[in-house]
Amino acid sequence: MGVWIRRLIIIACVIALIPNIFSFFSGLTNELPEHIQGKVNNGDAVLIDLDKKVNLENDEILFKYLVLAAEETSLIFEVHSKENGWSFPGSVFELKDKQGNTYRGTGGTSSGRTWGQYIVQNYEPLKEDVDTIVVGFEWYDRMFQTEFSLDQGGT
């Protein structure tokens, strides 16, 4: 009788873990959010692959994409944190161009994953003649600045 009770408990635990298992494997994909992928597929947005890592103390920031659309610019990045217990302040990034224009953040989304955070931060649309964008970060005593060329073409 005890063997059957143990097996039922194991089966119940596995069933309870099914959503976590799906969440884990969906976090391993590098897909764009559906609404952004739709804009890119329709030709309403240009997708620029950034693929750049920046180490910031206990965090590794992986800049993935910059999406240029008429209504907004989206910076998509991942934060892989080695420090538990805090969320990365993704809205603290400042977007500028070489001409001195600063682009105000208009919102964004963040989703927790098993490895950290997946963040889509939205900004005002870029001006037409911009060929390089500068991303700056300053949070207390932590800071960095990195540049991305927009002449890479879209995918």
mmCIF file with all atom_site columns, C-alpha atoms in Angstrom:
data_model
loop_
_atom_site.group_PDB
_atom_site.id
_atom_site.type_symbol
_atom_site.label_atom_id
_atom_site.label_alt_id
_atom_site.label_comp_id
_atom_site.label_asym_id
_atom_site.label_entity_id
_atom_site.label_seq_id
_atom_site.pdbx_PDB_ins_code
_atom_site.Cartn_x
_atom_site.Cartn_y
_atom_site.Cartn_z
_atom_site.occupancy
_atom_site.B_iso_or_equiv
_atom_site.pdbx_formal_charge
_atom_site.auth_seq_id
_atom_site.auth_comp_id
_atom_site.auth_asym_id
_atom_site.auth_atom_id
_atom_site.pdbx_PDB_model_num
ATOM 1   C CA . MET A 1 1   ? 0.000  0.000  0.000   1.00 0.00 ? 1   MET A CA 1
ATOM 2   C CA . GLY A 1 2   ? 2.868  2.398  0.854   1.00 0.00 ? 2   GLY A CA 1
ATOM 3   C CA . VAL A 1 3   ? 4.400  1.977  -2.602  1.00 0.00 ? 3   VAL A CA 1
ATOM 4   C CA . TRP A 1 4   ? 1.194  3.155  -4.284  1.00 0.00 ? 4   TRP A CA 1
ATOM 5   C CA . ILE A 1 5   ? 0.924  6.210  -2.042  1.00 0.00 ? 5   ILE A CA 1
ATOM 6   C CA . ARG A 1 6   ? 4.525  7.196  -2.863  1.00 0.00 ? 6   ARG A CA 1
ATOM 7   C CA . ARG A 1 7   ? 3.865  6.768  -6.581  1.00 0.00 ? 7   ARG A CA 1
ATOM 8   C CA . LEU A 1 8   ? 0.710  8.877  -6.384  1.00 0.00 ? 8   LEU A CA 1
ATOM 9   C CA . ILE A 1 9   ? 2.620  11.617 -4.550  1.00 0.00 ? 9   ILE A CA 1
ATOM 10  C CA . ILE A 1 10  ? 5.360  11.555 -7.208  1.00 0.00 ? 10  ILE A CA 1
ATOM 11  C CA . ILE A 1 11  ? 2.793  11.728 -10.018 1.00 0.00 ? 11  ILE A CA 1
ATOM 12  C CA . ALA A 1 12  ? 0.979  14.610 -8.294  1.00 0.00 ? 12  ALA A CA 1
ATOM 13  C CA . CYS A 1 13  ? 4.289  16.505 -7.891  1.00 0.00 ? 13  CYS A CA 1
ATOM 14  C CA . VAL A 1 14  ? 5.201  15.987 -11.551 1.00 0.00 ? 14  VAL A CA 1
ATOM 15  C CA . ILE A 1 15  ? 1.773  17.249 -12.630 1.00 0.00 ? 15  ILE A CA 1
ATOM 16  C CA . ALA A 1 16  ? 2.168  20.290 -10.373 1.00 0.00 ? 16  ALA A CA 1
ATOM 17  C CA . LEU A 1 17  ? 5.569  21.031 -11.958 1.00 0.00 ? 17  LEU A CA 1
ATOM 18  C CA . ILE A 1 18  ? 4.374  20.893 -15.581 1.00 0.00 ? 18  ILE A CA 1
ATOM 19  C CA . PRO A 1 19  ? 3.822  24.705 -15.841 1.00 0.00 ? 19  PRO A CA 1
ATOM 20  C CA . ASN A 1 20  ? 7.338  25.292 -14.477 1.00 0.00 ? 20  ASN A CA 1
ATOM 21  C CA . ILE A 1 21  ? 8.808  22.871 -16.992 1.00 0.00 ? 21  ILE A CA 1
ATOM 22  C CA . PHE A 1 22  ? 7.093  24.682 -19.890 1.00 0.00 ? 22  PHE A CA 1
ATOM 23  C CA . SER A 1 23  ? 8.216  28.033 -18.477 1.00 0.00 ? 23  SER A CA 1
ATOM 24  C CA . PHE A 1 24  ? 11.809 26.826 -18.245 1.00 0.00 ? 24  PHE A CA 1
ATOM 25  C CA . PHE A 1 25  ? 11.947 25.689 -21.865 1.00 0.00 ? 25  PHE A CA 1
ATOM 26  C CA . SER A 1 26  ? 10.129 28.757 -23.187 1.00 0.00 ? 26  SER A CA 1
ATOM 27  C CA . GLY A 1 27  ? 12.760 30.866 -21.422 1.00 0.00 ? 27  GLY A CA 1
ATOM 28  C CA . LEU A 1 28  ? 15.480 29.194 -23.471 1.00 0.00 ? 28  LEU A CA 1
ATOM 29  C CA . THR A 1 29  ? 14.172 30.552 -26.763 1.00 0.00 ? 29  THR A CA 1
ATOM 30  C CA . ASN A 1 30  ? 15.308 33.869 -28.181 1.00 0.00 ? 30  ASN A CA 1
ATOM 31  C CA . GLU A 1 31  ? 12.051 34.804 -29.832 1.00 0.00 ? 31  GLU A CA 1
ATOM 32  C CA . LEU A 1 32  ? 10.853 38.355 -30.225 1.00 0.00 ? 32  LEU A CA 1
ATOM 33  C CA . PRO A 1 33  ? 7.556  39.319 -28.623 1.00 0.00 ? 33  PRO A CA 1
ATOM 34  C CA . GLU A 1 34  ? 4.704  38.552 -31.032 1.00 0.00 ? 34  GLU A CA 1
ATOM 35  C CA . HIS A 1 35  ? 3.634  42.168 -31.610 1.00 0.00 ? 35  HIS A CA 1
ATOM 36  C CA . ILE A 1 36  ? 7.198  43.192 -32.518 1.00 0.00 ? 36  ILE A CA 1
ATOM 37  C CA . GLN A 1 37  ? 7.738  40.123 -34.721 1.00 0.00 ? 37  GLN A CA 1
ATOM 38  C CA . GLY A 1 38  ? 4.494  41.005 -36.526 1.00 0.00 ? 38  GLY A CA 1
ATOM 39  C CA . LYS A 1 39  ? 5.707  44.545 -37.235 1.00 0.00 ? 39  LYS A CA 1
ATOM 40  C CA . VAL A 1 40  ? 9.030  43.250 -38.555 1.00 0.00 ? 40  VAL A CA 1
ATOM 41  C CA . ASN A 1 41  ? 7.322  40.623 -40.742 1.00 0.00 ? 41  ASN A CA 1
ATOM 42  C CA . ASN A 1 42  ? 4.924  43.247 -42.167 1.00 0.00 ? 42  ASN A CA 1
ATOM 43  C CA . GLY A 1 43  ? 7.775  45.632 -42.966 1.00 0.00 ? 43  GLY A CA 1
ATOM 44  C CA . ASP A 1 44  ? 6.506  48.194 -40.448 1.00 0.00 ? 44  ASP A CA 1
ATOM 45  C CA . ALA A 1 45  ? 9.721  47.934 -38.390 1.00 0.00 ? 45  ALA A CA 1
ATOM 46  C CA . VAL A 1 46  ? 13.408 47.287 -38.954 1.00 0.00 ? 46  VAL A CA 1
ATOM 47  C CA . LEU A 1 47  ? 15.156 44.729 -36.760 1.00 0.00 ? 47  LEU A CA 1
ATOM 48  C CA . ILE A 1 48  ? 18.818 45.379 -35.989 1.00 0.00 ? 48  ILE A CA 1
ATOM 49  C CA . ASP A 1 49  ? 20.756 42.554 -34.387 1.00 0.00 ? 49  ASP A CA 1
ATOM 50  C CA . LEU A 1 50  ? 23.009 43.984 -31.646 1.00 0.00 ? 50  LEU A CA 1
ATOM 51  C CA . ASP A 1 51  ? 24.487 40.863 -30.002 1.00 0.00 ? 51  ASP A CA 1
ATOM 52  C CA . LYS A 1 52  ? 26.747 42.632 -27.508 1.00 0.00 ? 52  LYS A CA 1
ATOM 53  C CA . LYS A 1 53  ? 27.539 41.672 -23.907 1.00 0.00 ? 53  LYS A CA 1
ATOM 54  C CA . VAL A 1 54  ? 28.385 44.161 -21.192 1.00 0.00 ? 54  VAL A CA 1
ATOM 55  C CA . ASN A 1 55  ? 29.538 43.036 -17.746 1.00 0.00 ? 55  ASN A CA 1
ATOM 56  C CA . LEU A 1 56  ? 28.417 45.264 -14.919 1.00 0.00 ? 56  LEU A CA 1
ATOM 57  C CA . GLU A 1 57  ? 29.684 43.946 -11.577 1.00 0.00 ? 57  GLU A CA 1
ATOM 58  C CA . ASN A 1 58  ? 27.354 41.007 -10.767 1.00 0.00 ? 58  ASN A CA 1
ATOM 59  C CA . ASP A 1 59  ? 25.226 41.399 -13.889 1.00 0.00 ? 59  ASP A CA 1
ATOM 60  C CA . GLU A 1 60  ? 25.774 40.487 -17.508 1.00 0.00 ? 60  GLU A CA 1
ATOM 61  C CA . ILE A 1 61  ? 23.695 42.522 -19.953 1.00 0.00 ? 61  ILE A CA 1
ATOM 62  C CA . LEU A 1 62  ? 23.166 41.026 -23.384 1.00 0.00 ? 62  LEU A CA 1
ATOM 63  C CA . PHE A 1 63  ? 21.882 43.599 -25.859 1.00 0.00 ? 63  PHE A CA 1
ATOM 64  C CA . LYS A 1 64  ? 19.924 41.568 -28.413 1.00 0.00 ? 64  LYS A CA 1
ATOM 65  C CA . TYR A 1 65  ? 17.936 43.809 -30.757 1.00 0.00 ? 65  TYR A CA 1
ATOM 66  C CA . LEU A 1 66  ? 17.028 47.352 -31.607 1.00 0.00 ? 66  LEU A CA 1
ATOM 67  C CA . VAL A 1 67  ? 13.676 47.632 -33.373 1.00 0.00 ? 67  VAL A CA 1
ATOM 68  C CA . LEU A 1 68  ? 13.039 50.821 -35.332 1.00 0.00 ? 68  LEU A CA 1
ATOM 69  C CA . ALA A 1 69  ? 9.413  51.665 -36.088 1.00 0.00 ? 69  ALA A CA 1
ATOM 70  C CA . ALA A 1 70  ? 7.589  54.862 -36.986 1.00 0.00 ? 70  ALA A CA 1
ATOM 71  C CA . GLU A 1 71  ? 5.845  55.081 -33.610 1.00 0.00 ? 71  GLU A CA 1
ATOM 72  C CA . GLU A 1 72  ? 8.661  53.915 -31.285 1.00 0.00 ? 72  GLU A CA 1
ATOM 73  C CA . THR A 1 73  ? 12.131 52.474 -30.911 1.00 0.00 ? 73  THR A CA 1
ATOM 74  C CA . SER A 1 74  ? 12.497 49.316 -28.841 1.00 0.00 ? 74  SER A CA 1
ATOM 75  C CA . LEU A 1 75  ? 15.673 48.161 -27.136 1.00 0.00 ? 75  LEU A CA 1
ATOM 76  C CA . ILE A 1 76  ? 15.547 44.450 -26.331 1.00 0.00 ? 76  ILE A CA 1
ATOM 77  C CA . PHE A 1 77  ? 18.035 42.965 -23.914 1.00 0.00 ? 77  PHE A CA 1
ATOM 78  C CA . GLU A 1 78  ? 18.578 40.260 -21.323 1.00 0.00 ? 78  GLU A CA 1
ATOM 79  C CA . VAL A 1 79  ? 20.046 40.627 -17.857 1.00 0.00 ? 79  VAL A CA 1
ATOM 80  C CA . HIS A 1 80  ? 21.787 37.580 -16.412 1.00 0.00 ? 80  HIS A CA 1
ATOM 81  C CA . SER A 1 81  ? 22.261 38.344 -12.735 1.00 0.00 ? 81  SER A CA 1
ATOM 82  C CA . LYS A 1 82  ? 24.620 36.535 -10.411 1.00 0.00 ? 82  LYS A CA 1
ATOM 83  C CA . GLU A 1 83  ? 23.149 38.407 -7.453  1.00 0.00 ? 83  GLU A CA 1
ATOM 84  C CA . ASN A 1 84  ? 19.791 37.199 -6.164  1.00 0.00 ? 84  ASN A CA 1
ATOM 85  C CA . GLY A 1 85  ? 17.155 39.426 -4.687  1.00 0.00 ? 85  GLY A CA 1
ATOM 86  C CA . TRP A 1 86  ? 16.943 42.472 -6.930  1.00 0.00 ? 86  TRP A CA 1
ATOM 87  C CA . SER A 1 87  ? 15.494 43.415 -10.294 1.00 0.00 ? 87  SER A CA 1
ATOM 88  C CA . PHE A 1 88  ? 17.627 45.200 -12.846 1.00 0.00 ? 88  PHE A CA 1
ATOM 89  C CA . PRO A 1 89  ? 16.378 48.777 -13.440 1.00 0.00 ? 89  PRO A CA 1
ATOM 90  C CA . GLY A 1 90  ? 15.931 48.471 -17.217 1.00 0.00 ? 90  GLY A CA 1
ATOM 91  C CA . SER A 1 91  ? 14.249 51.845 -17.536 1.00 0.00 ? 91  SER A CA 1
ATOM 92  C CA . VAL A 1 92  ? 17.440 53.593 -16.437 1.00 0.00 ? 92  VAL A CA 1
ATOM 93  C CA . PHE A 1 93  ? 19.052 53.236 -19.896 1.00 0.00 ? 93  PHE A CA 1
ATOM 94  C CA . GLU A 1 94  ? 19.403 56.514 -21.749 1.00 0.00 ? 94  GLU A CA 1
ATOM 95  C CA . LEU A 1 95  ? 19.277 56.541 -25.557 1.00 0.00 ? 95  LEU A CA 1
ATOM 96  C CA . LYS A 1 96  ? 21.165 59.274 -27.446 1.00 0.00 ? 96  LYS A CA 1
ATOM 97  C CA . ASP A 1 97  ? 22.460 59.789 -30.930 1.00 0.00 ? 97  ASP A CA 1
ATOM 98  C CA . LYS A 1 98  ? 25.706 61.376 -32.136 1.00 0.00 ? 98  LYS A CA 1
ATOM 99  C CA . GLN A 1 99  ? 23.867 64.613 -32.991 1.00 0.00 ? 99  GLN A CA 1
ATOM 100 C CA . GLY A 1 100 ? 23.062 65.148 -29.289 1.00 0.00 ? 100 GLY A CA 1
ATOM 101 C CA . ASN A 1 101 ? 19.389 64.146 -29.374 1.00 0.00 ? 101 ASN A CA 1
ATOM 102 C CA . THR A 1 102 ? 18.108 62.258 -26.328 1.00 0.00 ? 102 THR A CA 1
ATOM 103 C CA . TYR A 1 103 ? 15.184 59.877 -26.734 1.00 0.00 ? 103 TYR A CA 1
ATOM 104 C CA . ARG A 1 104 ? 12.745 59.692 -23.852 1.00 0.00 ? 104 ARG A CA 1
ATOM 105 C CA . GLY A 1 105 ? 11.625 56.312 -22.572 1.00 0.00 ? 105 GLY A CA 1
ATOM 106 C CA . THR A 1 106 ? 7.922  55.649 -23.112 1.00 0.00 ? 106 THR A CA 1
ATOM 107 C CA . GLY A 1 107 ? 7.511  52.348 -21.272 1.00 0.00 ? 107 GLY A CA 1
ATOM 108 C CA . GLY A 1 108 ? 8.490  48.751 -21.475 1.00 0.00 ? 108 GLY A CA 1
ATOM 109 C CA . THR A 1 109 ? 8.045  45.240 -20.227 1.00 0.00 ? 109 THR A CA 1
ATOM 110 C CA . SER A 1 110 ? 10.143 42.879 -18.199 1.00 0.00 ? 110 SER A CA 1
ATOM 111 C CA . SER A 1 111 ? 9.671  39.196 -17.666 1.00 0.00 ? 111 SER A CA 1
ATOM 112 C CA . GLY A 1 112 ? 11.506 37.058 -15.183 1.00 0.00 ? 112 GLY A CA 1
ATOM 113 C CA . ARG A 1 113 ? 13.122 33.934 -16.493 1.00 0.00 ? 113 ARG A CA 1
ATOM 114 C CA . THR A 1 114 ? 15.081 31.161 -14.849 1.00 0.00 ? 114 THR A CA 1
ATOM 115 C CA . TRP A 1 115 ? 18.343 32.819 -15.899 1.00 0.00 ? 115 TRP A CA 1
ATOM 116 C CA . GLY A 1 116 ? 17.382 36.468 -15.205 1.00 0.00 ? 116 GLY A CA 1
ATOM 117 C CA . GLN A 1 117 ? 15.233 39.043 -16.979 1.00 0.00 ? 117 GLN A CA 1
ATOM 118 C CA . TYR A 1 118 ? 14.087 39.606 -20.561 1.00 0.00 ? 118 TYR A CA 1
ATOM 119 C CA . ILE A 1 119 ? 13.406 43.317 -21.054 1.00 0.00 ? 119 ILE A CA 1
ATOM 120 C CA . VAL A 1 120 ? 11.817 45.311 -23.876 1.00 0.00 ? 120 VAL A CA 1
ATOM 121 C CA . GLN A 1 121 ? 12.307 49.034 -23.257 1.00 0.00 ? 121 GLN A CA 1
ATOM 122 C CA . ASN A 1 122 ? 10.492 51.492 -25.570 1.00 0.00 ? 122 ASN A CA 1
ATOM 123 C CA . TYR A 1 123 ? 11.658 54.974 -26.531 1.00 0.00 ? 123 TYR A CA 1
ATOM 124 C CA . GLU A 1 124 ? 10.565 57.803 -28.783 1.00 0.00 ? 124 GLU A CA 1
ATOM 125 C CA . PRO A 1 125 ? 11.165 57.128 -32.490 1.00 0.00 ? 125 PRO A CA 1
ATOM 126 C CA . LEU A 1 126 ? 14.646 57.952 -33.770 1.00 0.00 ? 126 LEU A CA 1
ATOM 127 C CA . LYS A 1 127 ? 15.198 60.837 -36.153 1.00 0.00 ? 127 LYS A CA 1
ATOM 128 C CA . GLU A 1 128 ? 15.660 59.960 -39.849 1.00 0.00 ? 128 GLU A CA 1
ATOM 129 C CA . ASP A 1 129 ? 19.392 60.746 -40.165 1.00 0.00 ? 129 ASP A CA 1
ATOM 130 C CA . VAL A 1 130 ? 20.620 58.739 -37.160 1.00 0.00 ? 130 VAL A CA 1
ATOM 131 C CA . ASP A 1 131 ? 23.374 56.258 -37.967 1.00 0.00 ? 131 ASP A CA 1
ATOM 132 C CA . THR A 1 132 ? 24.734 55.515 -34.471 1.00 0.00 ? 132 THR A CA 1
ATOM 133 C CA . ILE A 1 133 ? 22.906 55.175 -31.171 1.00 0.00 ? 133 ILE A CA 1
ATOM 134 C CA . VAL A 1 134 ? 24.565 55.499 -27.764 1.00 0.00 ? 134 VAL A CA 1
ATOM 135 C CA . VAL A 1 135 ? 23.146 53.589 -24.797 1.00 0.00 ? 135 VAL A CA 1
ATOM 136 C CA . GLY A 1 136 ? 24.143 54.971 -21.425 1.00 0.00 ? 136 GLY A CA 1
ATOM 137 C CA . PHE A 1 137 ? 23.606 53.512 -17.978 1.00 0.00 ? 137 PHE A CA 1
ATOM 138 C CA . GLU A 1 138 ? 24.096 55.272 -14.655 1.00 0.00 ? 138 GLU A CA 1
ATOM 139 C CA . TRP A 1 139 ? 22.740 53.830 -11.412 1.00 0.00 ? 139 TRP A CA 1
ATOM 140 C CA . TYR A 1 140 ? 24.398 55.083 -8.237  1.00 0.00 ? 140 TYR A CA 1
ATOM 141 C CA . ASP A 1 141 ? 28.087 54.180 -8.650  1.00 0.00 ? 141 ASP A CA 1
ATOM 142 C CA . ARG A 1 142 ? 27.539 51.763 -11.557 1.00 0.00 ? 142 ARG A CA 1
ATOM 143 C CA . MET A 1 143 ? 27.846 53.187 -15.062 1.00 0.00 ? 143 MET A CA 1
ATOM 144 C CA . PHE A 1 144 ? 28.783 52.403 -18.630 1.00 0.00 ? 144 PHE A CA 1
ATOM 145 C CA . GLN A 1 145 ? 28.202 53.631 -22.164 1.00 0.00 ? 145 GLN A CA 1
ATOM 146 C CA . THR A 1 146 ? 28.146 51.653 -25.409 1.00 0.00 ? 146 THR A CA 1
ATOM 147 C CA . GLU A 1 147 ? 27.484 52.479 -29.065 1.00 0.00 ? 147 GLU A CA 1
ATOM 148 C CA . PHE A 1 148 ? 25.599 50.630 -31.773 1.00 0.00 ? 148 PHE A CA 1
ATOM 149 C CA . SER A 1 149 ? 25.757 51.305 -35.497 1.00 0.00 ? 149 SER A CA 1
ATOM 150 C CA . LEU A 1 150 ? 22.405 51.370 -37.278 1.00 0.00 ? 150 LEU A CA 1
ATOM 151 C CA . ASP A 1 151 ? 24.012 50.725 -40.684 1.00 0.00 ? 151 ASP A CA 1
ATOM 152 C CA . GLN A 1 152 ? 23.919 46.958 -40.129 1.00 0.00 ? 152 GLN A CA 1
ATOM 153 C CA . GLY A 1 153 ? 20.761 46.639 -42.164 1.00 0.00 ? 153 GLY A CA 1
ATOM 154 C CA . GLY A 1 154 ? 17.516 45.007 -41.099 1.00 0.00 ? 154 GLY A CA 1
ATOM 155 C CA . THR A 1 155 ? 16.506 41.377 -41.029 1.00 0.00 ? 155 THR A CA 1
#
